[in-house]
CSV table of C-alpha atoms and ligand atoms in Angstrom, one decimal:
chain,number,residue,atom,x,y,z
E,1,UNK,CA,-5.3,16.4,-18.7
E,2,UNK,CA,-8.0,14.2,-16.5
E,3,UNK,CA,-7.1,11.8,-14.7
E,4,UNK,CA,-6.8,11.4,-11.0
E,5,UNK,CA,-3.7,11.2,-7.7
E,6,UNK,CA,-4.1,9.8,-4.8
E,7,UNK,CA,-3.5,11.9,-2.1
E,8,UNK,CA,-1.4,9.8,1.4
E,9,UNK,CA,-1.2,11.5,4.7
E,10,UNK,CA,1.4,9.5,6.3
E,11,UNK,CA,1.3,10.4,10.0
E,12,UNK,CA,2.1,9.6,14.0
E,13,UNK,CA,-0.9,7.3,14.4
E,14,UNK,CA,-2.3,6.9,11.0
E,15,UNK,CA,-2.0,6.9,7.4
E,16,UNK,CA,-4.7,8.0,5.1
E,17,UNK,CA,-5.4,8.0,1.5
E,18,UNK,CA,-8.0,9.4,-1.0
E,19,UNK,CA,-8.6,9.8,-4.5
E,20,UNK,CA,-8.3,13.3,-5.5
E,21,UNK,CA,-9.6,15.0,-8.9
E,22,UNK,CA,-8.0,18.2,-10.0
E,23,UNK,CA,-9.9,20.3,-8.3
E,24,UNK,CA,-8.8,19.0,-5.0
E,25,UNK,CA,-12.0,17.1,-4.3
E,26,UNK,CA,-11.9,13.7,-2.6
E,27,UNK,CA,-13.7,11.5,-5.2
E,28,UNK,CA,-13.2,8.1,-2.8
E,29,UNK,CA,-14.4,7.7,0.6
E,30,UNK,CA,-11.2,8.1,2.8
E,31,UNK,CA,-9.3,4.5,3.8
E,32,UNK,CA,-7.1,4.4,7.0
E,33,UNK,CA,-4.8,2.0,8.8
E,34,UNK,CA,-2.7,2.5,11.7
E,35,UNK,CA,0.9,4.0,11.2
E,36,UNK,CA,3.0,1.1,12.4
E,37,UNK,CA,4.8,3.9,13.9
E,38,UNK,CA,7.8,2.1,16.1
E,39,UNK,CA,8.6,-0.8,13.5
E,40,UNK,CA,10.7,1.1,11.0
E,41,UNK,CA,10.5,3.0,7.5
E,42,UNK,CA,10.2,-0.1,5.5
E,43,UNK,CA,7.3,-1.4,8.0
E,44,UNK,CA,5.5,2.3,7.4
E,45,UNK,CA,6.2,2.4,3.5
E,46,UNK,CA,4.8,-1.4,3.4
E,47,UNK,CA,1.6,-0.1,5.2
E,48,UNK,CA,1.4,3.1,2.7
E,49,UNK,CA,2.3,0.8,0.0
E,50,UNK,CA,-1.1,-1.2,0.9
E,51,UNK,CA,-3.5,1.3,0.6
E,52,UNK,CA,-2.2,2.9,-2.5
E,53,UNK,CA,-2.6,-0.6,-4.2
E,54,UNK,CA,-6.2,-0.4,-2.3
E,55,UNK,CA,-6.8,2.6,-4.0
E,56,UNK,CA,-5.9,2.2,-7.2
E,57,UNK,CA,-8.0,-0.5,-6.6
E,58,UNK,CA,-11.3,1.2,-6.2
E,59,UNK,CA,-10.6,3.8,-8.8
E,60,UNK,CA,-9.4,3.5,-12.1
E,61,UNK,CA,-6.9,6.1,-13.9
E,62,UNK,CA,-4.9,7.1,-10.7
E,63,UNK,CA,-1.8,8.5,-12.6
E,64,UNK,CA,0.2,10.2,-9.9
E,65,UNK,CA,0.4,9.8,-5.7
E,66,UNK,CA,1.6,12.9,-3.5
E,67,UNK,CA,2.5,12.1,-0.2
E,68,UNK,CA,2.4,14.8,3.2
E,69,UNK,CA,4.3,13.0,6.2
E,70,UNK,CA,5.4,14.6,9.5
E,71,UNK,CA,9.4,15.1,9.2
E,72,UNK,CA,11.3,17.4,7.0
E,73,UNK,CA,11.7,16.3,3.5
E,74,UNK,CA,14.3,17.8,0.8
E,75,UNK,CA,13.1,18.6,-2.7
E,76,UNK,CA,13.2,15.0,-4.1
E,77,UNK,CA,10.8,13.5,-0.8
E,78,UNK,CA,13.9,12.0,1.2
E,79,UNK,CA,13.3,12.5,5.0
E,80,UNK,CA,16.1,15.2,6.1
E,81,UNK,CA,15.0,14.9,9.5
E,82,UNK,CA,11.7,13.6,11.8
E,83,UNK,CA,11.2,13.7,15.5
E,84,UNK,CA,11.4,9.8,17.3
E,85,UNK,CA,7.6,9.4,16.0
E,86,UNK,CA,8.5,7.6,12.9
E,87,UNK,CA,11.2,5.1,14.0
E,88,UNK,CA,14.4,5.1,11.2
E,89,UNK,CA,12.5,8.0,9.1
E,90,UNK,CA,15.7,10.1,9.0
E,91,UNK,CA,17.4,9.2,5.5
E,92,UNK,CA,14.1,7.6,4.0
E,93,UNK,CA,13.9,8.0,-0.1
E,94,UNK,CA,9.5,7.7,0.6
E,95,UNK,CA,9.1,8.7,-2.6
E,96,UNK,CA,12.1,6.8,-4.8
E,97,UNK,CA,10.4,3.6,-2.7
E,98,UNK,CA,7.1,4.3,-3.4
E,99,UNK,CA,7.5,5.4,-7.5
E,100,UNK,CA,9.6,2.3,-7.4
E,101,UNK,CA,6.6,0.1,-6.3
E,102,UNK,CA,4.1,1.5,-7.7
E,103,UNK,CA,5.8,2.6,-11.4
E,104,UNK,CA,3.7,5.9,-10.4
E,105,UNK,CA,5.4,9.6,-10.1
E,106,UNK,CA,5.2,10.2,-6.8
E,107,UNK,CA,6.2,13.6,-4.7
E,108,UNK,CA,6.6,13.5,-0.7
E,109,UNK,CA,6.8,16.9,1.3
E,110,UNK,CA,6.0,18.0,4.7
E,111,UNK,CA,2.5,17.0,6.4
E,112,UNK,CA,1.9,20.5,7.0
E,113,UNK,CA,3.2,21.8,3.9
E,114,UNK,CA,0.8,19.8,2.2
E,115,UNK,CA,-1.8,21.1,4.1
E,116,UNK,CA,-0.9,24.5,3.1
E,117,UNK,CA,-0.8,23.7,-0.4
E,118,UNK,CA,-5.0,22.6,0.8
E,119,UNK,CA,-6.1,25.3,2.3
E,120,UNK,CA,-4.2,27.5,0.1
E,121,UNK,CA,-6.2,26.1,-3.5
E,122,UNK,CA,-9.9,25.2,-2.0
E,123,UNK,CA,-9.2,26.5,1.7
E,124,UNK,CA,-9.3,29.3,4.0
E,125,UNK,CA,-6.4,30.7,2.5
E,126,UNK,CA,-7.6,30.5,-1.3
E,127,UNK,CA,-6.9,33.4,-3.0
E,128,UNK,CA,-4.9,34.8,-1.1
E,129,UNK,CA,-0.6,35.6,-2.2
E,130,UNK,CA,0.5,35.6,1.4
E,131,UNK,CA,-0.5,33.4,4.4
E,132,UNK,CA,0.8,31.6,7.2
E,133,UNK,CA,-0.7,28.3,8.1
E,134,UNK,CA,-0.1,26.7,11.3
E,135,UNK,CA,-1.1,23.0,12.5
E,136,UNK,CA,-1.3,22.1,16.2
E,137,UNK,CA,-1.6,19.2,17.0
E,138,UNK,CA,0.5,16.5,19.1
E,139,UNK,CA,3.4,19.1,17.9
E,140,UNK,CA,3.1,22.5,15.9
E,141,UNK,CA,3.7,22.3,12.4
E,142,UNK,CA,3.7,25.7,10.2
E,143,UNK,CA,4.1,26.5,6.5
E,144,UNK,CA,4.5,29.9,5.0
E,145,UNK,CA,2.3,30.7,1.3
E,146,UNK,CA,4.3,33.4,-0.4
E,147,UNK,CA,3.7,35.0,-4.1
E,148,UNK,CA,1.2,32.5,-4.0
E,149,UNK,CA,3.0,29.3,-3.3
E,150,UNK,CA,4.1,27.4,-0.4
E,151,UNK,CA,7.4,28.3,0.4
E,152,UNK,CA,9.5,25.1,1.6
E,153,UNK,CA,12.6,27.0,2.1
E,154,UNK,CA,16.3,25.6,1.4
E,155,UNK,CA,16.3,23.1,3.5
E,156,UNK,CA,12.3,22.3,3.9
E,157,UNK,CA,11.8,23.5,6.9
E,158,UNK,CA,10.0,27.0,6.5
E,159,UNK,CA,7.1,28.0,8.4
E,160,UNK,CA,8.4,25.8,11.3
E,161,UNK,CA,7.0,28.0,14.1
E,162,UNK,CA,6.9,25.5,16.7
E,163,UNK,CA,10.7,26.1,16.9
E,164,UNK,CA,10.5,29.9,17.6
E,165,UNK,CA,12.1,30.4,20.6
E,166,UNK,CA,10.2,31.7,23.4
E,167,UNK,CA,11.0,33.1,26.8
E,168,UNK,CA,9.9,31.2,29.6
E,169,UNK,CA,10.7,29.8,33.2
E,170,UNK,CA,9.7,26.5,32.6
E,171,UNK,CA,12.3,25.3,30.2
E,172,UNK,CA,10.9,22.1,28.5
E,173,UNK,CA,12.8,20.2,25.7
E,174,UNK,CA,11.4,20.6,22.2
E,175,UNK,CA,10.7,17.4,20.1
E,176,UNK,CA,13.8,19.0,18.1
E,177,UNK,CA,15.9,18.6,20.9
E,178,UNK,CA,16.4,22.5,21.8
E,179,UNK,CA,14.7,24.0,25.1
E,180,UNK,CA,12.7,26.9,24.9
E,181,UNK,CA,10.8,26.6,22.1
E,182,UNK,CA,7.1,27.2,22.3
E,183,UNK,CA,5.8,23.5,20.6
E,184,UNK,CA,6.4,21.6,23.8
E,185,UNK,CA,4.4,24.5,25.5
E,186,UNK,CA,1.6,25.2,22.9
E,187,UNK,CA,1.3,21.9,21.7
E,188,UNK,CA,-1.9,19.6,22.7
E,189,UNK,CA,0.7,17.7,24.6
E,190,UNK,CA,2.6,21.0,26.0
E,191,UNK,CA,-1.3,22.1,27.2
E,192,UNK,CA,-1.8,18.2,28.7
E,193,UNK,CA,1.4,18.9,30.6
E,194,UNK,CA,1.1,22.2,32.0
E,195,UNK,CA,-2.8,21.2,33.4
E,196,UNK,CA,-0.8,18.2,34.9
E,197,UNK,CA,1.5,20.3,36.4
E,198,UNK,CA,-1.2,22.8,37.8
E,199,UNK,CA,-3.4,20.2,38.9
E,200,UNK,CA,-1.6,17.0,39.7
E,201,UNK,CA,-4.4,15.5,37.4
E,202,UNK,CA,-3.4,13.7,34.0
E,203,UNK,CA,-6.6,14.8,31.7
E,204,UNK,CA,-7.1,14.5,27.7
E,205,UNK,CA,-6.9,18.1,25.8
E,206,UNK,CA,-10.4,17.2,25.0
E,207,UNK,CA,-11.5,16.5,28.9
E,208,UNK,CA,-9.3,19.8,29.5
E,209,UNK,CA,-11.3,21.7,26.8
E,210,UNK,CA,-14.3,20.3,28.4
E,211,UNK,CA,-13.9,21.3,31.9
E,212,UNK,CA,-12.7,24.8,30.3
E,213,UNK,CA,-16.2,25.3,28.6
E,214,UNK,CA,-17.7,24.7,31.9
E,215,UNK,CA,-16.1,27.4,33.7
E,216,UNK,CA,-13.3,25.6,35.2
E,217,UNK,CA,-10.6,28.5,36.1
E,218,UNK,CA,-7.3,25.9,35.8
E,219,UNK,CA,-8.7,24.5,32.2
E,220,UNK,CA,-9.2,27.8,31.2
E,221,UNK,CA,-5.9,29.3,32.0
E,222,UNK,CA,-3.9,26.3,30.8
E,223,UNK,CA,-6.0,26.9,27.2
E,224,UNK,CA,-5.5,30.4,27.4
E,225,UNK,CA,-1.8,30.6,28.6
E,226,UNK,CA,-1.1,27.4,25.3
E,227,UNK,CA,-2.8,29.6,22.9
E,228,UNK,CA,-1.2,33.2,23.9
E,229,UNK,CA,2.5,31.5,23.6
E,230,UNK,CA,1.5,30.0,20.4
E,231,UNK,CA,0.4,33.8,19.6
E,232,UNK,CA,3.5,34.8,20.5
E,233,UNK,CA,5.5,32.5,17.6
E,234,UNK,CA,2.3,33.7,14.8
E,235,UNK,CA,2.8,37.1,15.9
E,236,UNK,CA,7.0,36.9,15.3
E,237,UNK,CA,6.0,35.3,12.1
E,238,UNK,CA,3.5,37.8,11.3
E,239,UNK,CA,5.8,40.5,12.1
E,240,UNK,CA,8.5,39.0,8.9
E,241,UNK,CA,6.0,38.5,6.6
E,242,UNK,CA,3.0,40.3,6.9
E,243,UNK,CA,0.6,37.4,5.6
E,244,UNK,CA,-3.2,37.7,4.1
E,245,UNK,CA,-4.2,35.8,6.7
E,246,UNK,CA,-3.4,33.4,9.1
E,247,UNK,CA,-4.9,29.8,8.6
E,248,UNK,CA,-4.7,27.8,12.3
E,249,UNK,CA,-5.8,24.0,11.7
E,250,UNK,CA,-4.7,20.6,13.5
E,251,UNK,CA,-6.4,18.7,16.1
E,252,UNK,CA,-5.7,21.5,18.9
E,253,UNK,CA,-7.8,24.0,16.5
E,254,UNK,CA,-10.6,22.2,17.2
E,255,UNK,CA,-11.5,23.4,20.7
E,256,UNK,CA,-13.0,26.1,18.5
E,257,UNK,CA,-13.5,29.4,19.4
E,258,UNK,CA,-12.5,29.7,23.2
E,259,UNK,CA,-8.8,28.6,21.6
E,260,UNK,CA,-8.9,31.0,18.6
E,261,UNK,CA,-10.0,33.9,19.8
E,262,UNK,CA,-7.6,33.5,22.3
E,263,UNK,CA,-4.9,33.3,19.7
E,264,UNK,CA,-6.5,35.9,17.7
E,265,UNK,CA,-6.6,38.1,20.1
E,266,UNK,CA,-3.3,37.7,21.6
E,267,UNK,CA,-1.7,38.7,17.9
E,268,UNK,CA,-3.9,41.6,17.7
E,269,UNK,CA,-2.0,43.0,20.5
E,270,UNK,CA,1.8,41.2,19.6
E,271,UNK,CA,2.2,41.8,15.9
E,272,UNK,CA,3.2,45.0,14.7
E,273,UNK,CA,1.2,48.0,13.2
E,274,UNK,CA,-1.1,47.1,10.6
E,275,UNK,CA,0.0,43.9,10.6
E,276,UNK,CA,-2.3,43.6,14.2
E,277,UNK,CA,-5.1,43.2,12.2
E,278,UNK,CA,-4.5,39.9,10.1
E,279,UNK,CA,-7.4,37.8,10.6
E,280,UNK,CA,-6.8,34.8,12.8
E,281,UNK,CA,-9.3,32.4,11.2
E,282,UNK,CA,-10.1,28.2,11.2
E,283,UNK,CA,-8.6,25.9,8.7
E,284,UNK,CA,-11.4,24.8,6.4
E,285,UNK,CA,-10.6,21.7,5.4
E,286,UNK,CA,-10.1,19.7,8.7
E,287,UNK,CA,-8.4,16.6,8.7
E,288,UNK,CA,-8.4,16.2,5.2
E,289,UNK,CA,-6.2,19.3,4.2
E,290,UNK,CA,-2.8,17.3,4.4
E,291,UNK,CA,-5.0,14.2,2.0
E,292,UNK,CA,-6.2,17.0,-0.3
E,293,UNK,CA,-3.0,19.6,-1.2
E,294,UNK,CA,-0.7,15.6,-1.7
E,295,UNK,CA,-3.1,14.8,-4.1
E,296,UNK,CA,-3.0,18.2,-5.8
E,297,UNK,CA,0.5,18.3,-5.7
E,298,UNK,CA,0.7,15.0,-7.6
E,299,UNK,CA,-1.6,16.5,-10.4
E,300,UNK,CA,1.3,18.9,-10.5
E,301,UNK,CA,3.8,16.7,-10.8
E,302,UNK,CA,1.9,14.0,-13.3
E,303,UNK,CA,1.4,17.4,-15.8
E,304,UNK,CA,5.0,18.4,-15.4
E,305,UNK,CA,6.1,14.4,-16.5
E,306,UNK,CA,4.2,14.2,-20.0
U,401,ZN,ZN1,12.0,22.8,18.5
């Protein structure tokens, strides 16, 4: 069947939406308005709401929307559980609301998940049966490709490697609530924090990465020491699946190489026998993965519901 989805990337700051054909291109310039993140799930769903209507607008024969939203989403797109970045997300039907307005099938999983889904058909992880992507960012976000599908796990949360539990001196509270997990210490924000706390200085990861490119020993070390105990969580995960690859994307990712190779590096020397040489590459398809595996996801869907 042709026909095209529109692919939503409901997130912290922003949502996003693009018309996707079913190859997993973008076929529409890419339309964004800011997540009115503290007013409440109805607020957010009337902003998402918007720009579907605007892109059905600018493109005729839209016959499905898939949705990828930070928080954890059971199998029929109801929010399980979110962090406090989406005010009254917990217990949110995003896609019953959404098919309901729209009188479109519409599926809602994981932001990350969906980027998986991405990277896994037109990404660095195409082809592959087995990969772990990870997506750090203002959190870490993971997703585990297995037999050649995202894996969401009973309860939608697989792949979550921000929650591994790492051990560590500084015991900082997770966005989950736990201590000791390595998100609040690998995270963009987790890196922003330690330089604070080595400095006294409250920089931007990007003025961070900056002053790390120029030599600057603290800016180095605080990249370094964020991307060896994000290592530490791939490498655990590497060690229980044994992936293809490993796909690292999200906002973090792109400091570049000083930050990957420190990763890659670091899970060279943590994961375990062959498994040490899993290559440790870039996302491919920036800030559109999460945009791009919704939209295919909804192709999915639209065939399954003729
Ligand atoms: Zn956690």
């Amino acid at each position: 069947m042709n026909g095209f989805t529109l692919g939503v990337d409901i997130g912290g700051t922003k949502i996003s939406t693009s018309v996707v054909d079913r190859s997993g291109s973008l076929v529409s310039p890419v339309m964004t308005v800011e997540t009115p993140a503290s007013a409440g799930a109805s607020t957010i769903l009337d902003a998402a709401f918007g720009l579907i209507e605007r892109g059905r607008a600018t493109h005729p024969g839209i016959h499905a929307v898939g949705v990828g939203s930070a928080g954890v989403f059971d199998a029929r797109g109801v929010v399980v559980s979110s962090t406090d970045l989406l005010s009254g997300w917990i217990g949110t039907d995003v896609s019953g609301i959404l098919s309901a307005r729209s009188a479109l099938p519409v599926v809602t999983v994981n932001d990350v998940h969906a980027a998986a889904v991405g990277e896994h058909a037109i990404g660095a992880a195409s082809g592959c049966d087995t990969a772990l992507v990870v997506a750090v960012g203002t959190g870490v976000g993971g997703a585990i490709i297995m037999n050649g599908a995202v894996s969401y796990g009973r309860a939608g949360v697989a792949g979550s490697v921000g929650h591994v539990t790492i051990a560590s001196e500084n015991h900082r509270r997770c966005s989950c609530g736990e201590v000791d997990h390595v998100e609040p210490h690998a995270s963009g924000i987790g890196m922003e924090l330690s330089y604070f706390e080595n400095t006294g200085r409250t920089l931007s990861l990007r003025d961070i990465a900056a002053l790390a490119r120029g030599g600057d020993a603290i800016a180095r070390e605080t990249i370094r020491s964020g991307a060896s105990l994000l290592a530490g969580a791939i490498a655990s995960a590497v060690n229980l699946i044994d992936p293809e690859i490993v796909v690292v994307g999200g906002g973090v990712a792109q400091i570049g190489d000083l930050y990957l190779d420190a990763v890659s590096r670091r899970v060279a020397t943590l994961a375990l026998g062959g498994a040490a040489t899993v290559p440790v590459v870039a996302a491919k398809l920036g800030s559109s993965s999460a945009l791009i595996g919704a939209g295919l996801l909804a192709h999915r869907i639209a065939a399954n519901s003729v």
